[in-house]
Tab-separated table of C-alpha atoms and ligand atoms in Angstrom:
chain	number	residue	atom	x	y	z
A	1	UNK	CA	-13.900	53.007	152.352
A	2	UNK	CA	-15.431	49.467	153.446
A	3	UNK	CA	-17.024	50.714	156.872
A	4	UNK	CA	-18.948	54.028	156.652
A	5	UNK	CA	-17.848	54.699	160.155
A	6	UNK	CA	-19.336	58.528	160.124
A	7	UNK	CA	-22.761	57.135	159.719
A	8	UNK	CA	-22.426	54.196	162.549
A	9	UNK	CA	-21.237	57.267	164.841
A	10	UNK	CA	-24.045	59.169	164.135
A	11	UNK	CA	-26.496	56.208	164.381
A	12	UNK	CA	-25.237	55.572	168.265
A	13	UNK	CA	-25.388	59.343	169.246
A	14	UNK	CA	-29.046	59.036	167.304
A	15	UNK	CA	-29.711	56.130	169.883
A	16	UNK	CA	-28.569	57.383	172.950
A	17	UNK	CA	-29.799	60.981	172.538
A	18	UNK	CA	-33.436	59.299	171.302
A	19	UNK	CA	-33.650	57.389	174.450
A	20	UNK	CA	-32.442	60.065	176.931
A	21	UNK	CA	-34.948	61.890	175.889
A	22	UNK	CA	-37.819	58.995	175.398
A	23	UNK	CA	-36.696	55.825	177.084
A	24	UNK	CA	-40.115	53.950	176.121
A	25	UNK	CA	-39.055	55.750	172.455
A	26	UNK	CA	-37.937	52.032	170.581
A	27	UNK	CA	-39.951	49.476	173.067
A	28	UNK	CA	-42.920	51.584	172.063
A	29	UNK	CA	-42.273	51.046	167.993
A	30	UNK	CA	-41.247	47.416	168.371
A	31	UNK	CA	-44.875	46.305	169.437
A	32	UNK	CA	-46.346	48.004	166.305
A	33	UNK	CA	-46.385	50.847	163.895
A	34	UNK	CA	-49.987	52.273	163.505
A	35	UNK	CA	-49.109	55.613	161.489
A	36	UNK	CA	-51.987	57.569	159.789
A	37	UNK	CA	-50.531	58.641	156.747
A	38	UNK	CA	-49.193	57.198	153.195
A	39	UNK	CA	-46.205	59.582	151.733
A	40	UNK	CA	-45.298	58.808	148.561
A	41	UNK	CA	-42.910	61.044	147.108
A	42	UNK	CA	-39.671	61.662	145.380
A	43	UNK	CA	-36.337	60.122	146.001
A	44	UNK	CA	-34.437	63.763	145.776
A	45	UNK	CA	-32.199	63.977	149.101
A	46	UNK	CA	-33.520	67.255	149.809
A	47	UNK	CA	-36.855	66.331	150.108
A	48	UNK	CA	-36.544	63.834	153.650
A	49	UNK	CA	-40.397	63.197	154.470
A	50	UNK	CA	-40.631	62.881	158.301
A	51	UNK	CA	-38.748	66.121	158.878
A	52	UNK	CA	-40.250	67.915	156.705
A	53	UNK	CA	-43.953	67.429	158.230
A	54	UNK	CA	-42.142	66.780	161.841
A	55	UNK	CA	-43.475	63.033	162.304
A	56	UNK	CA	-41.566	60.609	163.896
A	57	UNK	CA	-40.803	57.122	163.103
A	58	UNK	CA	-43.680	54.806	163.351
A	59	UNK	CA	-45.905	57.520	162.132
A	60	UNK	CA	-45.165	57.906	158.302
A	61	UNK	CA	-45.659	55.332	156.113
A	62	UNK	CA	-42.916	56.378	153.543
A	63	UNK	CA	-42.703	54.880	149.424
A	64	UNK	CA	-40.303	56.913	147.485
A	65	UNK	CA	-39.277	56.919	143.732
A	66	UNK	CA	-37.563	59.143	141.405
A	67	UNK	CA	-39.833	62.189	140.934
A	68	UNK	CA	-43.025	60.786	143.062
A	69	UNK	CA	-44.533	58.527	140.197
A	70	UNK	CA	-47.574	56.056	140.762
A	71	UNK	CA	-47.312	53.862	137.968
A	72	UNK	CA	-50.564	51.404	137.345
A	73	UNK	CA	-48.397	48.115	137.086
A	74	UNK	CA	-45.297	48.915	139.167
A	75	UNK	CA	-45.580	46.405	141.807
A	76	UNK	CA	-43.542	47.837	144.490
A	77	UNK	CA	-45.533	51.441	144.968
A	78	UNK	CA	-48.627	49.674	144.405
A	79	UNK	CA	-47.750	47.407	147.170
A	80	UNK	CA	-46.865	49.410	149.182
A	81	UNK	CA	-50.152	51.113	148.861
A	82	UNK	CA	-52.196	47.974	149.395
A	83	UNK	CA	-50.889	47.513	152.402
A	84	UNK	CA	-50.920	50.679	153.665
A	85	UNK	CA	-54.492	51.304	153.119
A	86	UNK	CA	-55.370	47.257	153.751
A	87	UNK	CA	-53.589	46.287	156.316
A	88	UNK	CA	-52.433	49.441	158.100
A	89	UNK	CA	-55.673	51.411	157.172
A	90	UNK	CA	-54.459	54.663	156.783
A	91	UNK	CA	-56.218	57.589	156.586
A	92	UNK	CA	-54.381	59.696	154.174
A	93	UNK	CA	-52.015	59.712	151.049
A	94	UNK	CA	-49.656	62.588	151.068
A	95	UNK	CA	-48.104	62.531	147.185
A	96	UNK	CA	-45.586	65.071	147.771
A	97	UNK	CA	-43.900	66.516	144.737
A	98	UNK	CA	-41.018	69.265	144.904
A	99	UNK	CA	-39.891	72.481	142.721
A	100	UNK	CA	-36.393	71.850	141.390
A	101	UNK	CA	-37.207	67.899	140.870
A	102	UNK	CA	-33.871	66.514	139.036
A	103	UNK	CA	-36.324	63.759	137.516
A	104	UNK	CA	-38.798	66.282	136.413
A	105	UNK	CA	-35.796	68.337	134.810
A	106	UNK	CA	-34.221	65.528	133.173
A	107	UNK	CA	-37.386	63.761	131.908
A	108	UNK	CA	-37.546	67.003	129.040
A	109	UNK	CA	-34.214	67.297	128.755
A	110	UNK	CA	-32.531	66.245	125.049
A	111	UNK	CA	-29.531	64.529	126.314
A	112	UNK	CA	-29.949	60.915	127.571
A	113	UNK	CA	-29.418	59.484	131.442
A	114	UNK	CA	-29.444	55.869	130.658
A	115	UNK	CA	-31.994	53.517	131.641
A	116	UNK	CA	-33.858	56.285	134.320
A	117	UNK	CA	-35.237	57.579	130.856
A	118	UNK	CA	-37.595	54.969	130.482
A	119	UNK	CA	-38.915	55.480	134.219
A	120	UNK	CA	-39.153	59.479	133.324
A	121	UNK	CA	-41.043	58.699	129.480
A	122	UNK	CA	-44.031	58.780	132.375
A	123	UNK	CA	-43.608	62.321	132.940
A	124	UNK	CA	-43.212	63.451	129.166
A	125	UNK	CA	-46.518	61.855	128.590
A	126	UNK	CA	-47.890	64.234	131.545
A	127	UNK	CA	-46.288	66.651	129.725
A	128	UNK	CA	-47.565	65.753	126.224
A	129	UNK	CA	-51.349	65.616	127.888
A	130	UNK	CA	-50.516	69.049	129.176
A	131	UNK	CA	-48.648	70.433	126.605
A	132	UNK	CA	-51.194	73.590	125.466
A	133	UNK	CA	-51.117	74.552	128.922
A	134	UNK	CA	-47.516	74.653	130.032
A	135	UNK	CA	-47.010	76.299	126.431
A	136	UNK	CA	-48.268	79.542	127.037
A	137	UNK	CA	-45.893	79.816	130.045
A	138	UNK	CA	-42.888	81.512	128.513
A	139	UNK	CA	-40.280	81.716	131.385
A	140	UNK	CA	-38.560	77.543	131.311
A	141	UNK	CA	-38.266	77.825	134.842
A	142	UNK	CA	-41.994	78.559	135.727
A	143	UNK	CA	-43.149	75.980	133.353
A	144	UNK	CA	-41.047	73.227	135.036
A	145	UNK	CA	-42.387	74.030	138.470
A	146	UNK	CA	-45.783	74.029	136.797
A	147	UNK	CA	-45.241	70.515	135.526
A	148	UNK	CA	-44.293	69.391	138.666
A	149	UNK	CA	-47.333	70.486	139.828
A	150	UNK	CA	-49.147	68.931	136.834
A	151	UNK	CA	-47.505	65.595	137.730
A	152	UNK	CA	-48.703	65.472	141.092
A	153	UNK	CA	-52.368	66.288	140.123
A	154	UNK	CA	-51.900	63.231	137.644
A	155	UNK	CA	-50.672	60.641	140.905
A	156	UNK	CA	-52.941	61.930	142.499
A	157	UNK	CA	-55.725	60.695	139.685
A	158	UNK	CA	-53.146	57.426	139.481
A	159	UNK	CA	-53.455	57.066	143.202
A	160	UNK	CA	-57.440	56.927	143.003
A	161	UNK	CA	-57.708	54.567	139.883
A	162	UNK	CA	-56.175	51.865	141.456
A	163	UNK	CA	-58.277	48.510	142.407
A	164	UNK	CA	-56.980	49.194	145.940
A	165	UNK	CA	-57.994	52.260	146.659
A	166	UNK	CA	-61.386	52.068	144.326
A	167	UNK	CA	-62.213	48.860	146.462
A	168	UNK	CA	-61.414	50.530	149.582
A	169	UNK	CA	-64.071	53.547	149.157
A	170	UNK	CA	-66.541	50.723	147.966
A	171	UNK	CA	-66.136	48.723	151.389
A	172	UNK	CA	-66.604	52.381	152.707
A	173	UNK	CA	-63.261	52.818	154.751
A	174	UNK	CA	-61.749	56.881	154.632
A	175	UNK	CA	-59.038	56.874	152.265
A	176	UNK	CA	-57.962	60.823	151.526
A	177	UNK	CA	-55.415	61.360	148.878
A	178	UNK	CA	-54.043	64.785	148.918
A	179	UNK	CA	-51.306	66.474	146.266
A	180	UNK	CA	-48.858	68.952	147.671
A	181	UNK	CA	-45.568	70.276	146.125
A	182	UNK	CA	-42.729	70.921	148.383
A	183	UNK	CA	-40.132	73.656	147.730
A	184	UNK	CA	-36.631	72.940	148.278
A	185	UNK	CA	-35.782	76.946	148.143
A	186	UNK	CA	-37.733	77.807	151.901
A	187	UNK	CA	-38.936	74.112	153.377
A	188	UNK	CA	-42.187	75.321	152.716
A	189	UNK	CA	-45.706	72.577	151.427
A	190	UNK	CA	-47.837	73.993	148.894
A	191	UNK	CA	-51.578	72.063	149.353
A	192	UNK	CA	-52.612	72.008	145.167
A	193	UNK	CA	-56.110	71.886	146.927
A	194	UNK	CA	-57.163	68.173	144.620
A	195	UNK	CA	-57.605	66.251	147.620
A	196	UNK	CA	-60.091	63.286	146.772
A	197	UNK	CA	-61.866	61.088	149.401
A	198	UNK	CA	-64.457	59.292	146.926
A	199	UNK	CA	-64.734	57.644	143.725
A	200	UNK	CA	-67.026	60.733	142.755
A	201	UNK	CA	-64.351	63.341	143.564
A	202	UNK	CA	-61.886	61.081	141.685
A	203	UNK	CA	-64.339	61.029	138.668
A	204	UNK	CA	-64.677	64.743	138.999
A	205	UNK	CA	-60.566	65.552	139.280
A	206	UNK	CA	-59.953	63.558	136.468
A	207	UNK	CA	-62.590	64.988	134.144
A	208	UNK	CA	-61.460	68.170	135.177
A	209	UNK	CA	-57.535	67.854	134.562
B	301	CO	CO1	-37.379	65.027	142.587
């Protein structure tokens, strides 16, 4: 119980096989990490960010959180951000939602989780903003995977309204942000087509919502 020695195994045959196959592989990362893209998305085990795109470490800059929330005053994903797009200058930022998100699920749920519920009263405000439109979808299932849809399209927007990324486009450096739902049932990326590389495409998504 005290020494997760499956993991530690793995980690060595990770190693060696990486190496074999690269030997410059870790004396290349240790210098620097200069990757091109922000992922921010949801905590769900399922949803493991580099594989999914197929980048390798030192070229994903990774921030996860229970159901891919940007949240104006959370400190940690907006730091994250800021130095991503300040000090790394990254190009893009990936918010990756998924069908089948627990956090999604659980946020309109009726019975409690604890404490998570205050992190998930986020998305039942998406919801309540949305609520004519996910009304007239009858089947439960197909109005869940519309909210998370809904919810990405609304980090998106959260991801543009910050003082980092606003003063960014002023200065004139190429930040993209880019919404895309992943689905757990076939591996597959859905682009929700509301990428946004200026304040006036920002303006215009969240008029628009
Ligand atoms: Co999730």
């Amino acid at each position: 119980m005290k020494i997760l020695s499956r993991l530690f195994k793995n980690n060595k045959k990770w190693a060696a096989e990486t190496c074999a196959s690269n030997p410059e592989f870790f004396s290349r990362l240790v210098a620097q990490q200069a990757p091109e893209y922000l992922w921010i998305g949801c905590s769900d085990s399922r949803v493991p960010a580099n594989e999914i795109v197929g980048l390798q470490p030192g070229e994903l800059f990774v921030h996860r959180n229970i159901a891919n929330l940007v949240i104006h005053t959370d400190m940690n994903c907006l730091s994250v951000l800021q130095y991503a797009v300040d000090l790394l200058k990254i190009r893009h930022v990936i918010v990756c939602g998924h069908y089948g998100c627990g956090g999604i699920k659980a946020a309109m749920a009726d019975k409690p989780h604890g404490l998570v519920d205050n992190w998930l009263r986020h998305v039942r405000d998406i919801h309540h903003r949305h609520e004519r439109k996910l009304n007239v979808i009858s089947s439960k299932p197909e109005r869940l995977r519309r909210l998370c849809e809904l919810n990405v399209v609304e980090q998106v927007i959260n991801v543009g309204n910050t003082t980092i990324v606003q003063d960014a486009w002023g200065r004139g450096q190429e930040v993209a942000i880019h919404g895309w739902v992943y689905d757990i049932a076939d591996g597959l990326l859905k682009d929700l087509a509301v990428s946004i590389t200026s304040f006036k495409e920002w303006d215009a998504l969240q008029k628009n919502r």
